[in-house]
Short mmCIF file of C-alpha atoms (C1' of nucleotides) in Angstrom, two decimals:
data_model
loop_
_atom_site.label_atom_id
_atom_site.label_comp_id
_atom_site.label_asym_id
_atom_site.label_seq_id
_atom_site.Cartn_x
_atom_site.Cartn_y
_atom_site.Cartn_z
CA MET A 7 122.89 71.07 78.42
CA SER A 8 123.65 71.55 82.10
CA ALA A 9 124.53 68.30 83.84
CA GLU A 10 122.94 69.15 87.19
CA PRO A 11 119.19 68.69 87.25
CA LEU A 12 117.74 72.06 88.22
CA SER A 13 117.09 72.48 91.90
CA ARG A 14 115.89 75.14 94.25
CA PRO A 15 119.39 76.10 95.39
CA ARG A 16 120.52 76.45 91.77
CA ILE A 17 117.56 78.68 91.01
CA VAL A 18 118.19 80.85 94.06
CA ALA A 19 121.87 81.11 93.19
CA ALA A 20 121.00 82.19 89.67
CA ALA A 21 118.65 84.81 91.07
CA ILE A 22 121.32 86.19 93.40
CA ASP A 23 123.81 86.26 90.53
CA LEU A 24 121.36 88.09 88.34
CA ILE A 25 120.52 90.63 91.03
CA GLU A 26 124.18 91.35 91.69
CA ARG A 27 124.96 91.64 87.99
CA GLU A 28 121.98 93.68 86.79
CA GLY A 29 120.01 94.80 89.82
CA ALA A 30 116.77 93.64 91.39
CA ASP A 31 114.67 95.19 88.64
CA ALA A 32 116.19 92.82 86.11
CA VAL A 33 114.84 89.79 87.94
CA SER A 34 112.13 87.95 86.08
CA MET A 35 111.25 84.30 85.95
CA ARG A 36 111.94 84.25 82.23
CA ARG A 37 115.35 85.81 82.68
CA ILE A 38 116.37 83.41 85.44
CA ALA A 39 115.19 80.48 83.36
CA ALA A 40 117.17 81.76 80.39
CA ASP A 41 120.30 82.14 82.52
CA LEU A 42 119.88 78.54 83.63
CA GLY A 43 119.23 77.36 80.09
CA VAL A 44 115.83 76.07 81.07
CA GLY A 45 112.17 76.59 80.34
CA VAL A 46 110.34 79.21 82.34
CA MET A 47 107.74 76.93 83.84
CA SER A 48 110.31 74.43 84.99
CA LEU A 49 111.18 76.83 87.77
CA TYR A 50 107.72 76.39 89.24
CA ASN A 51 108.49 72.77 90.02
CA HIS A 52 110.92 73.98 92.66
CA VAL A 53 109.62 77.40 93.67
CA PRO A 54 105.95 78.20 94.23
CA ASN A 55 106.15 81.76 92.89
CA LYS A 56 108.37 84.75 92.42
CA ALA A 57 107.75 86.18 95.88
CA ALA A 58 108.84 82.92 97.47
CA LEU A 59 111.93 82.95 95.30
CA LEU A 60 112.86 86.43 96.51
CA ASP A 61 112.23 85.31 100.07
CA ALA A 62 114.63 82.46 99.46
CA VAL A 63 117.15 84.92 98.08
CA ALA A 64 116.87 87.02 101.24
CA GLU A 65 117.18 83.96 103.43
CA THR A 66 120.21 82.66 101.57
CA VAL A 67 121.99 85.99 101.70
CA LEU A 68 121.18 86.38 105.37
CA SER A 69 122.45 82.92 106.21
CA GLY A 70 125.81 83.87 104.72
CA ILE A 71 126.62 86.07 107.70
CA GLU A 72 129.89 85.07 109.26
CA PHE A 73 129.72 85.33 113.01
CA THR A 74 133.06 85.14 114.71
CA ASP A 75 131.69 85.47 118.21
CA ASP A 76 134.32 85.39 120.93
CA PRO A 77 132.65 84.59 124.27
CA ASP A 78 135.72 85.80 126.15
CA ALA A 79 135.70 89.25 124.61
CA ASP A 80 134.13 92.26 126.25
CA TRP A 81 130.41 92.44 125.56
CA THR A 82 130.82 95.80 123.86
CA ASP A 83 133.28 94.28 121.41
CA ARG A 84 130.91 91.43 120.73
CA VAL A 85 128.11 93.88 119.96
CA ARG A 86 130.41 95.78 117.63
CA MET A 87 131.39 92.57 115.87
CA GLN A 88 127.82 91.49 115.35
CA ALA A 89 126.87 94.85 113.93
CA ARG A 90 129.79 94.66 111.51
CA ALA A 91 128.81 91.16 110.48
CA PHE A 92 125.54 92.52 109.14
CA ARG A 93 127.34 95.18 107.23
CA GLN A 94 129.70 92.63 105.72
CA ILE A 95 126.99 90.77 103.85
CA ALA A 96 125.59 94.04 102.59
CA HIS A 97 129.05 94.75 101.29
CA HIS A 98 129.28 91.29 99.73
CA TYR A 99 125.83 91.35 98.12
CA PRO A 100 125.20 95.07 97.66
CA ARG A 101 122.38 94.80 95.13
CA CYS A 102 120.63 92.10 97.20
CA THR A 103 120.54 94.22 100.33
CA MET A 104 117.38 96.01 99.34
CA VAL A 105 115.73 92.68 98.65
CA VAL A 106 116.75 91.39 102.07
CA VAL A 107 115.48 94.32 104.06
CA SER A 108 112.34 94.62 101.96
CA ARG A 109 110.95 91.27 103.04
CA GLN A 110 110.48 90.31 106.62
CA LEU A 111 111.04 86.61 107.11
CA GLN A 112 110.83 84.47 110.20
CA SER A 113 113.10 81.68 109.04
CA THR A 114 115.94 80.23 111.05
CA ALA A 115 118.36 82.22 108.91
CA GLY A 116 116.89 85.44 110.22
CA LEU A 117 116.59 84.09 113.72
CA LEU A 118 120.18 83.07 114.29
CA PRO A 119 121.53 86.63 114.43
CA VAL A 120 118.69 87.48 116.80
CA GLU A 121 119.63 84.61 119.06
CA ARG A 122 123.30 85.61 119.10
CA ALA A 123 122.53 89.22 119.82
CA LEU A 124 120.11 88.42 122.63
CA ALA A 125 122.61 86.07 124.22
CA THR A 126 125.30 88.72 124.09
CA LEU A 127 123.06 91.36 125.62
CA ARG A 128 121.83 89.03 128.34
CA SER A 129 125.41 88.11 129.20
CA ALA A 130 126.11 91.82 129.49
CA GLY A 131 123.57 91.99 132.28
CA PHE A 132 120.53 93.38 130.54
CA ASP A 133 117.21 91.81 131.36
CA GLY A 134 115.02 90.31 128.67
CA GLU A 135 112.88 93.32 127.96
CA GLU A 136 115.83 95.63 127.74
CA ALA A 137 117.76 93.23 125.54
CA VAL A 138 114.90 93.11 123.06
CA ARG A 139 114.59 96.89 123.02
CA ILE A 140 118.29 97.37 122.47
CA LEU A 141 118.35 94.73 119.76
CA ARG A 142 115.48 96.39 117.96
CA MET A 143 117.25 99.69 118.10
CA PHE A 144 120.44 98.26 116.68
CA ILE A 145 118.55 96.51 113.90
CA ALA A 146 116.77 99.73 113.01
CA TYR A 147 120.05 101.61 112.88
CA ILE A 148 121.80 98.92 110.86
CA VAL A 149 118.97 98.56 108.37
CA GLY A 150 118.77 102.30 107.90
CA SER A 151 122.53 102.58 107.48
CA LEU A 152 122.69 99.78 104.94
CA LEU A 153 119.87 101.29 102.94
CA ARG A 154 121.76 104.56 102.72
CA GLU A 155 125.01 102.78 101.92
CA VAL A 156 123.51 100.63 99.21
CA GLY A 157 122.12 103.81 97.75
CA VAL A 158 118.93 102.15 96.61
CA THR A 159 120.01 102.57 93.03
CA PRO A 160 117.16 101.28 90.96
CA THR A 161 119.03 101.52 87.69
CA PHE A 162 122.54 100.60 86.70
CA ALA A 163 123.78 104.06 87.57
CA PRO A 164 127.41 104.00 88.74
CA VAL A 165 126.69 104.78 92.39
CA HIS A 166 125.97 108.46 92.14
CA HIS A 167 128.02 109.60 95.08
CA ALA A 168 126.79 113.09 95.72
CA GLU A 169 123.80 113.20 98.01
CA VAL A 170 123.33 116.91 97.50
CA ASP A 171 124.04 118.63 94.26
CA VAL A 172 125.77 121.79 95.36
CA ALA A 173 124.65 123.87 92.44
CA LYS A 174 120.98 123.24 93.00
CA VAL A 175 120.72 124.27 96.66
CA ASP A 176 119.40 127.74 97.25
CA PRO A 177 121.73 129.37 99.82
CA VAL A 178 118.97 131.63 101.07
CA LEU A 179 116.39 128.96 101.79
CA PHE A 180 118.90 126.36 102.89
CA PRO A 181 121.90 128.10 104.42
CA GLN A 182 123.05 125.18 106.55
CA THR A 183 122.62 122.66 103.76
CA ASN A 184 124.54 124.92 101.45
CA ALA A 185 127.35 125.62 103.90
CA LEU A 186 127.74 121.92 104.62
CA ALA A 187 127.40 120.81 101.01
CA ALA A 188 130.90 119.38 101.04
CA GLU A 189 130.22 117.24 104.11
CA LEU A 190 126.82 116.19 102.80
CA GLY A 191 128.19 115.37 99.38
CA SER A 192 130.75 112.85 100.47
CA CYS A 193 130.29 109.99 102.86
CA ASP A 194 132.76 107.46 104.18
CA HIS A 195 130.25 104.72 104.85
CA GLU A 196 132.69 102.71 106.94
CA SER A 197 133.52 105.45 109.43
CA GLU A 198 129.95 106.70 109.37
CA PHE A 199 128.70 103.26 110.33
CA GLU A 200 131.32 102.89 113.04
CA PHE A 201 130.46 106.30 114.43
CA GLY A 202 126.86 105.28 114.93
CA VAL A 203 127.69 101.87 116.34
CA GLU A 204 130.12 103.43 118.77
CA LEU A 205 127.58 105.99 119.89
CA LEU A 206 124.98 103.29 120.44
CA VAL A 207 127.37 100.97 122.25
CA GLN A 208 128.49 103.72 124.58
CA ALA A 209 124.93 104.82 125.15
CA ILE A 210 123.80 101.40 126.27
CA ALA A 211 127.01 100.99 128.29
CA VAL A 212 126.14 104.15 130.18
CA ARG A 213 122.63 102.84 130.65
CA ARG A 214 123.98 99.58 132.02
CA GLU A 215 126.23 101.29 134.55
CA ARG A 216 123.45 103.59 135.67
CA ARG A 217 121.23 100.59 136.26
CA GLY A 218 123.95 99.17 138.48
CA GLY A 219 125.06 96.30 136.21
CA MET B 27 82.75 113.43 83.95
CA SER B 28 85.13 115.07 86.39
CA ALA B 29 84.98 118.85 86.27
CA GLU B 30 88.63 119.48 87.08
CA PRO B 31 90.98 119.00 84.16
CA LEU B 32 93.51 116.35 85.15
CA SER B 33 96.68 117.73 86.59
CA ARG B 34 99.86 116.45 88.09
CA PRO B 35 98.70 117.06 91.68
CA ARG B 36 95.47 115.19 90.98
CA ILE B 37 97.40 112.25 89.57
CA VAL B 38 99.77 112.18 92.51
CA ALA B 39 96.88 112.37 94.95
CA ALA B 40 95.16 109.48 93.19
CA ALA B 41 98.37 107.46 93.41
CA ILE B 42 98.71 108.15 97.13
CA ASP B 43 95.09 107.21 97.67
CA LEU B 44 95.55 104.00 95.76
CA ILE B 45 98.70 103.07 97.66
CA GLU B 46 97.03 103.69 101.01
CA ARG B 47 93.94 101.72 100.00
CA GLU B 48 95.51 98.73 98.26
CA GLY B 49 99.25 98.90 98.76
CA ALA B 50 102.14 99.88 96.55
CA ASP B 51 101.89 96.70 94.50
CA ALA B 52 98.45 97.74 93.27
CA VAL B 53 99.83 100.85 91.63
CA SER B 54 99.73 100.82 87.86
CA MET B 55 99.24 103.59 85.37
CA ARG B 56 96.10 101.89 84.10
CA ARG B 57 94.67 101.60 87.58
CA ILE B 58 95.36 105.23 88.43
CA ALA B 59 93.83 106.35 85.15
CA ALA B 60 90.76 104.24 85.83
CA ASP B 61 90.41 105.74 89.32
CA LEU B 62 90.53 109.18 87.76
CA GLY B 63 88.05 108.19 85.04
CA VAL B 64 90.59 108.99 82.37
CA GLY B 65 92.52 107.32 79.59
CA VAL B 66 95.83 105.75 80.48
CA MET B 67 97.96 107.79 78.15
CA SER B 68 96.51 111.06 79.36
CA LEU B 69 98.61 110.65 82.47
CA TYR B 70 101.75 110.95 80.39
CA ASN B 71 100.85 114.53 79.53
CA HIS B 72 101.57 115.43 83.14
CA VAL B 73 104.03 112.82 84.33
CA PRO B 74 107.00 111.56 82.27
CA ASN B 75 106.83 107.99 83.56
CA LYS B 76 105.86 105.80 86.46
CA ALA B 77 109.15 106.22 88.31
CA ALA B 78 108.75 109.99 88.24
CA LEU B 79 105.21 109.59 89.52
CA LEU B 80 106.42 107.54 92.47
CA ASP B 81 109.11 110.13 93.10
CA ALA B 82 106.38 112.76 93.17
CA VAL B 83 104.43 110.60 95.62
CA ALA B 84 107.46 110.41 97.89
CA GLU B 85 108.03 114.12 97.61
CA THR B 86 104.42 114.98 98.34
CA VAL B 87 104.26 112.72 101.37
CA LEU B 88 107.55 114.07 102.64
CA SER B 89 106.45 117.67 102.22
CA GLY B 90 103.50 116.92 104.49
CA ILE B 91 105.74 116.85 107.53
CA GLU B 92 104.57 119.28 110.12
CA PHE B 93 107.48 120.92 111.80
CA THR B 94 106.58 122.81 114.94
CA ASP B 95 110.10 123.97 115.66
CA ASP B 96 110.40 126.09 118.78
CA PRO B 97 113.68 128.02 118.66
CA ASP B 98 113.45 128.77 122.37
CA ALA B 99 113.22 125.15 123.40
CA ASP B 100 116.18 123.10 124.51
CA TRP B 101 118.05 121.64 121.55
CA THR B 102 117.41 118.12 122.81
CA ASP B 103 113.68 118.75 122.72
CA ARG B 104 113.95 120.15 119.23
CA VAL B 105 115.77 117.04 118.07
CA ARG B 106 113.10 114.87 119.67
CA MET B 107 110.38 116.85 117.96
CA GLN B 108 111.97 116.58 114.56
CA ALA B 109 112.41 112.85 114.93
CA ARG B 110 108.74 112.51 115.88
CA ALA B 111 107.70 114.62 112.91
CA PHE B 112 109.14 112.00 110.60
CA ARG B 113 107.30 109.27 112.38
CA GLN B 114 104.04 111.19 112.14
CA ILE B 115 103.91 111.09 108.38
CA ALA B 116 104.74 107.40 108.41
CA HIS B 117 101.77 107.00 110.71
CA HIS B 118 99.58 109.10 108.43
CA TYR B 119 100.63 107.38 105.18
CA PRO B 120 101.67 103.93 106.36
CA ARG B 121 101.59 102.18 103.00
CA CYS B 122 103.47 105.04 101.32
CA THR B 123 106.35 104.88 103.75
CA MET B 124 108.13 102.12 101.86
CA VAL B 125 107.79 104.14 98.68
CA VAL B 126 109.27 107.19 100.37
CA VAL B 127 112.31 105.48 101.83
CA SER B 128 112.84 103.42 98.69
CA ARG B 129 113.63 106.40 96.52
CA GLN B 130 116.30 108.90 97.35
CA LEU B 131 115.33 112.31 96.13
CA GLN B 132 117.16 115.60 96.29
CA SER B 133 114.15 117.84 95.99
CA THR B 134 113.42 120.73 98.26
CA ALA B 135 110.84 118.61 100.05
CA GLY B 136 113.56 116.22 101.16
CA LEU B 137 115.99 119.02 101.85
CA LEU B 138 113.89 121.04 104.24
CA PRO B 139 114.04 118.52 107.09
CA VAL B 140 117.77 118.28 106.50
CA GLU B 141 118.12 122.04 106.77
CA ARG B 142 116.09 122.17 109.96
CA ALA B 143 118.03 119.36 111.57
CA LEU B 144 121.39 120.84 110.67
CA ALA B 145 120.38 124.23 112.03
CA THR B 146 119.27 122.66 115.28
CA LEU B 147 122.47 120.69 115.68
CA ARG B 148 124.63 123.68 114.83
CA SER B 149 122.77 125.78 117.37
CA ALA B 150 123.49 123.07 119.89
CA GLY B 151 127.18 123.70 119.39
CA PHE B 152 128.17 120.88 117.08
CA ASP B 153 130.48 121.75 114.25
CA GLY B 154 129.52 121.05 110.65
CA GLU B 155 131.11 117.67 110.27
CA GLU B 156 129.67 116.41 113.52
CA ALA B 157 126.23 117.77 112.71
CA VAL B 158 126.20 115.87 109.43
CA ARG B 159 127.34 112.65 111.10
CA ILE B 160 124.72 112.93 113.81
CA LEU B 161 122.03 113.75 111.27
CA ARG B 162 122.96 110.72 109.19
CA MET B 163 122.78 108.53 112.24
CA PHE B 164 119.35 109.82 113.19
CA ILE B 165 118.07 109.36 109.66
CA ALA B 166 119.38 105.80 109.59
CA TYR B 167 117.67 105.01 112.87
CA ILE B 168 114.41 106.65 111.89
CA VAL B 169 114.29 104.99 108.49
CA GLY B 170 115.04 101.61 110.03
CA SER B 171 112.41 102.11 112.71
CA LEU B 172 109.74 103.16 110.26
CA LEU B 173 110.46 100.20 108.03
CA ARG B 174 109.93 97.87 110.96
CA GLU B 175 106.84 99.72 112.08
CA VAL B 176 105.27 99.76 108.66
CA GLY B 177 105.91 96.03 108.52
CA VAL B 178 106.69 96.10 104.83
CA THR B 179 103.50 94.21 104.14
CA PRO B 180 103.44 93.62 100.42
CA THR B 181 99.93 92.17 100.45
CA PHE B 182 96.75 93.26 102.12
CA ALA B 183 97.51 91.11 105.14
CA PRO B 184 96.03 92.60 108.34
CA VAL B 185 99.34 93.66 109.88
CA HIS B 186 100.57 90.34 111.14
CA HIS B 187 101.65 91.44 114.58
CA ALA B 188 103.79 88.60 115.79
CA GLU B 189 107.40 88.91 114.71
CA VAL B 190 108.26 85.50 116.03
CA ASP B 191 105.88 82.61 115.95
CA VAL B 192 106.40 81.01 119.31
CA ALA B 193 105.51 77.51 118.25
CA LYS B 194 108.07 77.35 115.50
CA VAL B 195 111.17 78.31 117.48
CA ASP B 196 113.33 75.41 118.56
CA PRO B 197 114.16 75.97 122.25
CA VAL B 198 117.40 74.04 121.94
CA LEU B 199 118.86 75.95 119.02
CA PHE B 200 117.41 79.29 120.05
CA PRO B 201 117.08 79.39 123.84
CA GLN B 202 117.15 83.17 124.14
CA THR B 203 114.75 83.71 121.30
CA ASN B 204 112.43 81.17 122.81
CA ALA B 205 112.61 82.56 126.31
CA LEU B 206 111.94 86.09 125.05
CA ALA B 207 109.25 85.06 122.58
CA ALA B 208 106.68 87.17 124.43
CA GLU B 209 108.81 90.31 124.26
CA LEU B 210 109.75 89.64 120.64
CA GLY B 211 106.18 88.91 119.65
CA SER B 212 104.70 92.19 120.73
CA CYS B 213 106.01 95.64 120.03
CA ASP B 214 104.77 99.02 121.16
CA HIS B 215 106.14 100.97 118.24
CA GLU B 216 105.62 104.28 119.97
CA SER B 217 107.62 103.51 123.10
CA GLU B 218 110.15 101.55 121.09
CA PHE B 219 110.77 104.56 118.88
CA GLU B 220 110.99 106.90 121.84
CA PHE B 221 113.43 104.58 123.57
CA GLY B 222 115.80 104.77 120.63
CA VAL B 223 115.43 108.49 120.18
CA GLU B 224 116.08 109.07 123.86
CA LEU B 225 119.17 106.89 123.79
CA LEU B 226 120.51 108.73 120.77
CA VAL B 227 119.73 112.16 122.17
CA GLN B 228 121.43 111.39 125.44
CA ALA B 229 124.39 109.85 123.65
CA ILE B 230 125.03 112.95 121.59
CA ALA B 231 124.38 115.14 124.64
CA VAL B 232 127.13 113.29 126.48
CA ARG B 233 129.36 113.70 123.46
CA ARG B 234 128.66 117.43 123.41
CA GLU B 235 129.53 117.88 127.08
CA ARG B 236 132.69 115.85 126.72
CA ARG B 237 133.77 118.04 123.83
CA GLY B 238 133.30 121.03 126.09
CA GLY B 239 130.25 122.55 124.34
"C1'" DT C 25 104.41 45.22 81.57
"C1'" DT C 26 102.00 48.67 83.41
"C1'" DG C 27 100.83 52.26 86.13
"C1'" DA C 28 101.93 56.36 88.71
"C1'" DC C 29 104.54 60.16 89.55
"C1'" DG C 30 107.84 63.89 89.14
"C1'" DT C 31 109.96 66.91 86.11
"C1'" DA C 32 110.59 69.80 81.90
"C1'" DC C 33 108.35 72.38 78.72
"C1'" DG C 34 104.98 75.13 75.38
"C1'" DT C 35 100.98 77.65 75.08
"C1'" DA C 36 97.87 81.02 76.63
"C1'" DC C 37 95.89 84.74 79.35
"C1'" DA C 38 95.64 88.87 81.78
"C1'" DC C 39 98.19 92.57 82.93
"C1'" DC C 40 102.02 95.88 82.76
"C1'" DG C 41 104.71 100.46 80.96
"C1'" DT C 42 104.84 103.31 77.30
"C1'" DA C 43 105.95 104.80 72.11
"C1'" DC C 44 103.30 106.61 68.62
"C1'" DG C 45 99.59 108.65 65.94
"C1'" DT C 46 95.09 111.04 65.84
"C1'" DG C 47 91.59 114.23 66.77
"C1'" DC C 48 89.85 117.97 69.39
"C1'" DC C 49 89.78 122.53 71.19
"C1'" DA C 50 91.30 126.98 72.73
"C1'" DC C 51 94.28 130.34 71.72
"C1'" DG C 52 97.16 134.28 69.09
"C1'" DC C 53 98.25 136.34 64.90
"C1'" DT C 54 97.19 138.25 60.49
"C1'" DA D 18 87.09 136.09 60.29
"C1'" DG D 19 90.35 132.87 58.98
"C1'" DC D 20 94.15 130.27 60.03
"C1'" DG D 21 98.01 128.14 62.23
"C1'" DT D 22 99.71 126.16 66.39
"C1'" DG D 23 100.27 123.91 70.46
"C1'" DG D 24 98.58 121.31 74.33
"C1'" DC D 25 95.70 117.76 75.97
"C1'" DA D 26 92.81 113.40 75.91
"C1'" DC D 27 92.69 109.20 73.91
"C1'" DG D 28 93.16 104.49 71.17
"C1'" DT D 29 96.10 101.28 69.44
"C1'" DA D 30 99.99 98.43 69.59
"C1'" DC D 31 104.35 96.26 71.10
"C1'" DG D 32 107.26 93.91 74.01
"C1'" DG D 33 107.51 92.59 78.49
"C1'" DT D 34 105.63 90.34 83.04
"C1'" DG D 35 103.74 86.27 86.38
"C1'" DT D 36 101.69 82.10 86.18
"C1'" DA D 37 97.54 78.57 85.27
"C1'" DC D 38 97.06 74.73 82.53
"C1'" DG D 39 97.92 70.80 79.50
"C1'" DT D 40 101.33 67.75 77.68
"C1'" DA D 41 105.22 64.73 77.06
"C1'" DC D 42 108.85 62.16 78.77
"C1'" DG D 43 111.74 60.09 82.04
"C1'" DT D 44 112.21 56.61 86.17
"C1'" DC D 45 110.85 53.59 89.51
"C1'" DA D 46 107.09 50.17 92.05
"C1'" DA D 47 104.09 46.66 91.64
#
DNA sequence: TTGACGTACGTACACCGTACGTGCCACGCT
DNA sequence: AGCGTGGCACGTACGGTGTACGTACGTCAA
């Protein structure tokens, strides 16, 4: 039926497509095989098992990050850009994001952003230990932000936007939560993300100056 | 066999036990029933389905947070304490952490920390909108940190400690990563977490002063 | 020509979540 | 006391899952 002869990249692409269309829960070897018009066990000629397939999905998504690093720009701008690059892929493959962050992988795809970030921080004057600490903090913040943004919707629910259902919060037990229900209920992910990145960038900038960079 | 008559709390406790002993992947209704010495379908008299059971697990774990909030303490200390409280439960239920962060729940268990944090931030002089933004940023950082700390080990692997395998990194393509392999390979989660919290606390403290709080 | 090898595929097994029906028992009402 | 009723434990069964294994069919080397 299909001219091309079934390959690992084709299988991974089908998996990514399926995840984006129907969510990570819909992924099964049988389903992917069906989407490719192929027998189930044929997949195992190219992929050792399902876990490895999901790892490959994560790696492929991660390697799609577009880094437009400008060495002449201010280091703070470069940090900002790299943070946004992570968020871009999460925006491009929203349903895959959970898969990506769920599996830690030490492939070159995951290492390239690390290399870029470390280089940027070193060029900003931070020593190795500090660069690693700062990188880890940024990664933690970005991962946490993307998880919130993606919403971790297990089903096909149309992105239930309200974090807090106003009607259900007891004003006596939770006065603050109730008073701020409007703010808690809506969330501009873009500006929220930028707010955090800005705070972090300025915090490490202050730290750099104080150290006498 | 068992004297007590099967109840929702007993089921949830068995699930938590199982997750901590063998990981989240080992959880199945049959397995939980077997651990309780009970028929599989008996569980469904107390829990509508597996997803709801995992939600209950998350809620139970989350409600185990011990808040020792001191209203007389400096607001920065209170923020630090609340951040550490989150990390404590992740330390106490390491394998459950992924389950907790994977499911967003709007129960009172999840709302109480929110209420506490908002109250603290409001008492520090931040207005509602800012308090929500800051809270979201802290949650993102904490969630991201805990995910890294937990390691997201799907199998029973003995907490593979090295993030970067030194031998596999090409020094030409990844000079920074290679040079900092030692720092990247080991991670004192405690001090790493504190570093981030401190940076965030100081960043929002600066922001508060600048605003004229 | 023949052998080996890689690939596609079907079958089979153990396990999963859970819908459904059945029997038991403890209770409230008459 | 007799009876109805409702909740709980349980067995069975169905459609799904990952994947081990055996098989058949290409293509290419000797």
